[in-house]
Short mmCIF file of C-alpha atoms in Angstrom, two decimals:
data_model
loop_
_atom_site.label_atom_id
_atom_site.label_comp_id
_atom_site.label_asym_id
_atom_site.label_seq_id
_atom_site.Cartn_x
_atom_site.Cartn_y
_atom_site.Cartn_z
CA UNK W 1 -9.62 -8.01 -17.38
CA UNK W 2 -11.71 -5.27 -17.05
CA UNK W 3 -11.64 -6.64 -13.25
CA UNK W 4 -8.09 -7.00 -12.72
CA UNK W 5 -7.28 -3.30 -14.12
CA UNK W 6 -10.07 -1.35 -12.55
CA UNK W 7 -11.86 -1.08 -9.62
CA UNK W 8 -10.18 -2.34 -6.48
CA UNK W 9 -7.23 -3.22 -8.98
CA UNK W 10 -6.98 0.72 -9.20
CA UNK W 11 -5.49 1.18 -12.68
CA UNK W 12 -2.05 0.16 -11.96
CA UNK W 13 -0.37 -0.91 -14.97
CA UNK W 14 0.56 -3.46 -17.09
CA UNK W 15 2.81 -5.24 -15.31
CA UNK W 16 0.32 -5.03 -11.86
CA UNK W 17 -2.31 -6.35 -13.80
CA UNK W 18 -0.54 -9.30 -14.81
CA UNK W 19 0.17 -10.08 -12.04
CA UNK W 20 -3.29 -10.08 -10.93
CA UNK W 21 -4.72 -11.83 -13.35
CA UNK W 22 -1.91 -15.09 -13.84
CA UNK W 23 -2.65 -15.82 -10.30
CA UNK W 24 -6.01 -17.59 -11.60
CA UNK W 25 -6.81 -17.02 -14.99
CA UNK W 26 -4.76 -18.17 -18.84
CA UNK W 27 -5.58 -17.72 -21.82
CA UNK W 28 -3.92 -17.70 -25.91
CA UNK W 29 -2.82 -14.05 -26.31
CA UNK W 30 -2.61 -12.82 -23.07
CA UNK W 31 -0.01 -10.92 -22.51
CA UNK W 32 -0.63 -8.71 -25.75
CA UNK W 33 -4.11 -8.56 -25.04
CA UNK W 34 -3.58 -7.47 -21.21
CA UNK W 35 -0.85 -4.73 -22.71
CA UNK W 36 -3.26 -3.78 -25.39
CA UNK W 37 -6.33 -3.04 -22.70
CA UNK W 38 -4.12 -1.51 -20.62
CA UNK W 39 -2.77 0.95 -23.18
CA UNK W 40 -5.94 1.93 -24.18
CA UNK W 41 -7.22 2.54 -21.43
CA UNK W 42 -9.44 5.70 -21.68
CA UNK W 43 -8.70 6.84 -17.48
CA UNK W 44 -5.38 6.36 -17.52
CA UNK W 45 -5.16 8.33 -20.79
CA UNK W 46 -6.63 10.81 -19.10
CA UNK W 47 -4.59 11.35 -16.47
CA UNK W 48 -1.66 10.68 -17.99
CA UNK W 49 -0.29 7.82 -15.84
CA UNK W 50 2.94 5.96 -17.49
CA UNK W 51 1.87 2.34 -17.99
CA UNK W 52 5.14 1.19 -16.77
CA UNK W 53 8.25 2.97 -15.56
CA UNK W 54 12.19 1.37 -15.90
CA UNK W 55 13.43 -0.45 -13.45
CA UNK W 56 15.33 1.14 -10.73
CA UNK W 57 19.06 -0.11 -10.86
CA UNK W 58 19.61 -3.20 -8.11
CA UNK W 59 20.63 -2.14 -4.83
CA UNK W 60 22.03 -3.70 -1.32
CA UNK W 61 19.51 -2.47 1.27
CA UNK W 62 18.81 -3.54 4.93
CA UNK W 63 16.45 -6.44 5.54
CA UNK W 64 14.15 -5.94 8.18
CA UNK W 65 12.70 -9.21 8.92
CA UNK W 66 9.81 -8.28 11.47
CA UNK W 67 7.16 -6.31 10.34
CA UNK W 68 5.95 -2.68 11.90
CA UNK W 69 9.24 -1.95 13.89
CA UNK W 70 9.95 0.26 11.40
CA UNK W 71 7.52 2.89 9.74
CA UNK W 72 7.80 5.66 7.42
CA UNK W 73 5.41 8.44 7.73
CA UNK W 74 4.40 11.91 6.04
CA UNK W 75 1.96 13.95 4.94
CA UNK W 76 0.19 15.37 1.99
CA UNK W 77 -1.52 18.04 0.65
CA UNK W 78 -3.71 20.41 0.65
CA UNK W 79 -5.85 18.32 -1.75
CA UNK W 80 -9.21 19.78 -2.71
CA UNK W 81 -11.32 19.89 0.08
CA UNK W 82 -13.99 16.92 0.45
CA UNK W 83 -17.54 17.58 2.06
CA UNK W 84 -16.28 16.12 5.20
CA UNK W 85 -13.74 18.94 5.71
CA UNK W 86 -10.40 16.70 4.49
CA UNK W 87 -7.43 18.72 2.46
CA UNK W 88 -4.56 16.48 3.58
CA UNK W 89 -3.51 12.42 4.12
CA UNK W 90 -1.54 11.02 6.41
CA UNK W 91 0.35 8.54 5.30
CA UNK W 92 2.30 5.84 6.27
CA UNK W 93 4.67 2.62 5.42
CA UNK W 94 5.98 -0.47 7.21
CA UNK W 95 9.56 -0.61 6.14
CA UNK W 96 9.47 -4.22 6.03
CA UNK W 97 6.35 -5.88 4.87
CA UNK W 98 5.74 -2.22 1.94
CA UNK W 99 2.30 -2.67 3.90
CA UNK W 100 0.89 1.36 3.30
CA UNK W 101 -1.77 2.66 5.64
CA UNK W 102 -3.69 6.04 4.72
CA UNK W 103 -5.76 8.33 6.59
CA UNK W 104 -7.55 12.08 5.73
CA UNK W 105 -7.58 14.83 7.80
CA UNK W 106 -8.46 18.33 7.70
CA UNK W 107 -5.21 19.90 9.20
CA UNK W 108 -1.97 19.64 10.07
CA UNK W 109 -1.97 20.47 13.84
CA UNK W 110 -0.46 19.14 16.56
CA UNK W 111 -3.05 17.21 18.24
CA UNK W 112 -4.19 16.00 14.79
CA UNK W 113 -1.33 14.69 14.06
CA UNK W 114 -1.01 12.70 17.52
CA UNK W 115 -4.44 11.36 17.31
CA UNK W 116 -3.64 10.19 13.96
CA UNK W 117 -0.70 8.50 14.92
CA UNK W 118 -2.79 6.38 17.61
CA UNK W 119 -4.69 5.27 14.74
CA UNK W 120 -1.53 3.93 12.64
CA UNK W 121 -0.34 2.67 16.28
CA UNK W 122 -3.63 0.66 16.56
CA UNK W 123 -3.30 -1.06 13.26
CA UNK W 124 0.47 -1.27 13.06
CA UNK W 125 1.29 -1.21 17.16
CA UNK W 126 4.32 1.27 17.69
CA UNK W 127 7.28 0.50 16.26
CA UNK W 128 11.23 1.20 17.07
CA UNK W 129 11.86 3.41 14.46
CA UNK W 130 9.74 6.45 12.65
CA UNK W 131 11.10 7.79 9.92
CA UNK W 132 9.70 11.08 8.55
CA UNK W 133 10.63 14.30 7.15
CA UNK W 134 11.43 17.59 8.50
CA UNK W 135 7.41 18.92 8.80
CA UNK W 136 6.69 21.58 11.59
CA UNK W 137 4.27 19.10 12.27
CA UNK W 138 5.83 15.80 12.47
CA UNK W 139 8.82 18.47 14.71
CA UNK W 140 6.29 19.52 16.99
CA UNK W 141 7.02 19.85 21.44
CA UNK W 142 3.93 17.65 21.45
CA UNK W 143 4.56 15.03 18.68
CA UNK W 144 8.27 14.72 19.69
CA UNK W 145 6.98 13.59 23.24
CA UNK W 146 3.88 11.46 22.28
CA UNK W 147 6.85 9.68 20.41
CA UNK W 148 9.35 9.45 23.13
CA UNK W 149 6.54 8.63 26.26
CA UNK W 150 6.64 5.12 23.53
CA UNK W 151 10.23 4.54 22.99
CA UNK W 152 9.94 5.41 19.42
CA UNK W 153 13.09 6.93 17.71
CA UNK W 154 12.95 8.99 15.19
CA UNK W 155 15.29 9.57 12.05
CA UNK W 156 13.91 13.12 9.65
CA UNK W 157 14.34 12.57 6.18
CA UNK W 158 16.76 14.98 4.64
CA UNK W 159 15.47 18.05 3.72
CA UNK W 160 17.01 18.48 0.82
CA UNK W 161 16.38 15.03 -0.89
CA UNK W 162 12.97 13.82 0.85
CA UNK W 163 13.13 11.22 -2.15
CA UNK W 164 15.02 9.63 0.99
CA UNK W 165 11.20 9.12 2.36
CA UNK W 166 10.03 6.08 0.36
CA UNK W 167 6.40 7.44 1.71
CA UNK W 168 7.13 9.68 -1.18
CA UNK W 169 6.68 7.53 -3.88
CA UNK W 170 3.42 6.40 -1.79
CA UNK W 171 2.09 9.42 -2.15
CA UNK W 172 3.04 9.53 -5.53
CA UNK W 173 1.16 6.53 -6.79
CA UNK W 174 -1.67 7.35 -4.01
CA UNK W 175 -2.16 10.30 -5.92
CA UNK W 176 -2.38 8.76 -9.57
CA UNK W 177 -4.98 5.87 -8.48
CA UNK W 178 -7.24 9.02 -6.49
CA UNK W 179 -7.03 11.03 -10.00
CA UNK W 180 -8.15 7.77 -11.89
CA UNK W 181 -10.51 6.57 -9.52
CA UNK W 182 -12.28 10.10 -9.13
CA UNK W 183 -13.14 9.50 -12.87
CA UNK W 184 -14.98 6.46 -12.01
CA UNK W 185 -17.61 8.96 -11.07
CA UNK W 186 -16.79 8.48 -7.39
CA UNK W 187 -15.88 12.68 -6.04
CA UNK W 188 -15.00 12.22 -2.93
CA UNK W 189 -11.31 11.15 -2.37
CA UNK W 190 -11.17 10.89 1.19
CA UNK W 191 -14.62 7.77 0.59
CA UNK W 192 -12.28 6.15 -2.54
CA UNK W 193 -9.27 6.18 -0.44
CA UNK W 194 -9.98 2.57 1.51
CA UNK W 195 -9.83 1.26 -2.05
CA UNK W 196 -6.89 2.81 -3.25
CA UNK W 197 -5.23 1.61 0.07
CA UNK W 198 -6.82 -1.58 -0.97
CA UNK W 199 -5.57 -1.91 -4.84
CA UNK W 200 -1.74 -1.09 -2.59
CA UNK W 201 -1.93 -3.75 -0.50
CA UNK W 202 -2.97 -6.54 -2.81
CA UNK W 203 -0.20 -6.10 -5.47
CA UNK W 204 2.38 -8.05 -5.81
CA UNK W 205 5.55 -5.86 -4.88
CA UNK W 206 8.68 -5.85 -6.57
CA UNK W 207 11.19 -5.83 -3.78
CA UNK W 208 9.55 -8.32 -2.00
CA UNK W 209 7.91 -10.43 -4.64
CA UNK W 210 4.75 -10.96 -2.45
CA UNK W 211 2.03 -8.81 -1.80
CA UNK W 212 1.50 -6.44 1.36
CA UNK W 213 -1.14 -8.20 2.96
CA UNK W 214 0.57 -11.47 2.53
CA UNK W 215 3.53 -11.12 4.41
CA UNK W 216 1.53 -8.79 7.46
CA UNK W 217 -1.53 -11.84 7.55
CA UNK W 218 0.06 -14.77 5.56
CA UNK W 219 -2.28 -14.88 2.62
CA UNK W 220 -3.55 -12.41 0.55
CA UNK W 221 -7.20 -10.54 0.51
CA UNK W 222 -9.13 -12.31 -2.07
CA UNK W 223 -10.10 -9.72 -4.33
CA UNK W 224 -12.79 -9.69 -7.24
CA UNK W 225 -10.36 -11.54 -9.20
CA UNK W 226 -10.31 -14.46 -7.11
CA UNK W 227 -14.24 -13.91 -6.50
CA UNK W 228 -14.52 -14.52 -10.18
CA UNK W 229 -12.09 -17.29 -10.30
CA UNK W 230 -14.08 -19.02 -7.44
CA UNK W 231 -17.64 -19.03 -9.11
CA UNK W 232 -16.28 -19.91 -12.51
CA UNK W 233 -15.08 -23.40 -11.12
CA UNK W 234 -17.20 -23.41 -7.80
CA UNK W 235 -14.46 -24.74 -5.63
CA UNK W 236 -15.56 -24.90 -2.51
CA UNK W 237 -13.47 -23.43 0.74
CA UNK W 238 -11.16 -26.43 2.36
CA UNK W 239 -12.06 -26.34 6.04
CA UNK W 240 -9.26 -26.52 9.02
CA UNK W 241 -9.32 -27.23 12.27
CA UNK W 242 -7.84 -23.95 14.72
CA UNK W 243 -4.41 -25.89 14.93
CA UNK W 244 -4.46 -26.93 12.20
CA UNK W 245 -4.67 -23.54 10.46
CA UNK W 246 -2.58 -21.54 13.52
CA UNK W 247 0.16 -24.39 12.10
CA UNK W 248 0.39 -24.07 8.85
CA UNK W 249 0.05 -20.45 9.05
CA UNK W 250 3.27 -20.61 11.56
CA UNK W 251 5.06 -22.71 9.19
CA UNK W 252 4.09 -20.01 5.91
CA UNK W 253 5.24 -16.94 8.15
CA UNK W 254 8.31 -19.24 8.75
CA UNK W 255 8.66 -19.69 5.05
CA UNK W 256 8.55 -16.21 3.60
CA UNK W 257 10.69 -15.01 6.33
CA UNK W 258 13.97 -16.53 5.65
CA UNK W 259 13.28 -16.21 1.84
CA UNK W 260 13.16 -12.58 2.55
CA UNK W 261 15.99 -13.08 4.88
CA UNK W 262 18.19 -14.22 1.19
CA UNK W 263 17.12 -11.23 -0.35
#
């Protein structure tokens, strides 16, 4: 339970801890054991993190079947300054796969924004549409010219309703994760940011039924829970030819895409 909740699991609550463990493990009274373990987690209690929030009412949303064509981006901070000089986080979220990315920066000047967007696009590709808030850094002439040059349509979130940008919600989750991991003797939040992203990328999303990593890569990333299972079972990995692997991934991604289109 420790591996499924702490460390790279990032203390994401009862439901996510169950999701992580039940992929490979089961034991008598496991439901109540996990609930009690998470509810009594010292670090979660000290941060004041709710174990599980009530689910929002279901509503119809537009389905985006191609990943990384629509990306939400935002900035969070100022945060405590790290020894590296970073005080802000620029966060991106793929609206189709819910795959997150986050880069620590020292400031929010236009040059920093453009350079960070280049880093994000080098991983996600150039989107067709980018949603952001009304922040001056994202509305500067330099940023606007950069996005127009690559044919990226910019959609602004309402200045009165910033919650319409789902990255705002991810920022809240990310900040909570960073606070919890900080209690695990990791003082620099910019250095533990990759660990927080790993947790967000490998947990199952309620809206899709898959983890972001699974939708992007065609398979989930190997987590400490999976490593423990492999060690206990001593299973050897199945080796396929390159052609077999490619066709297996293509078929899997087609099935996932068809399933998502019916949500």
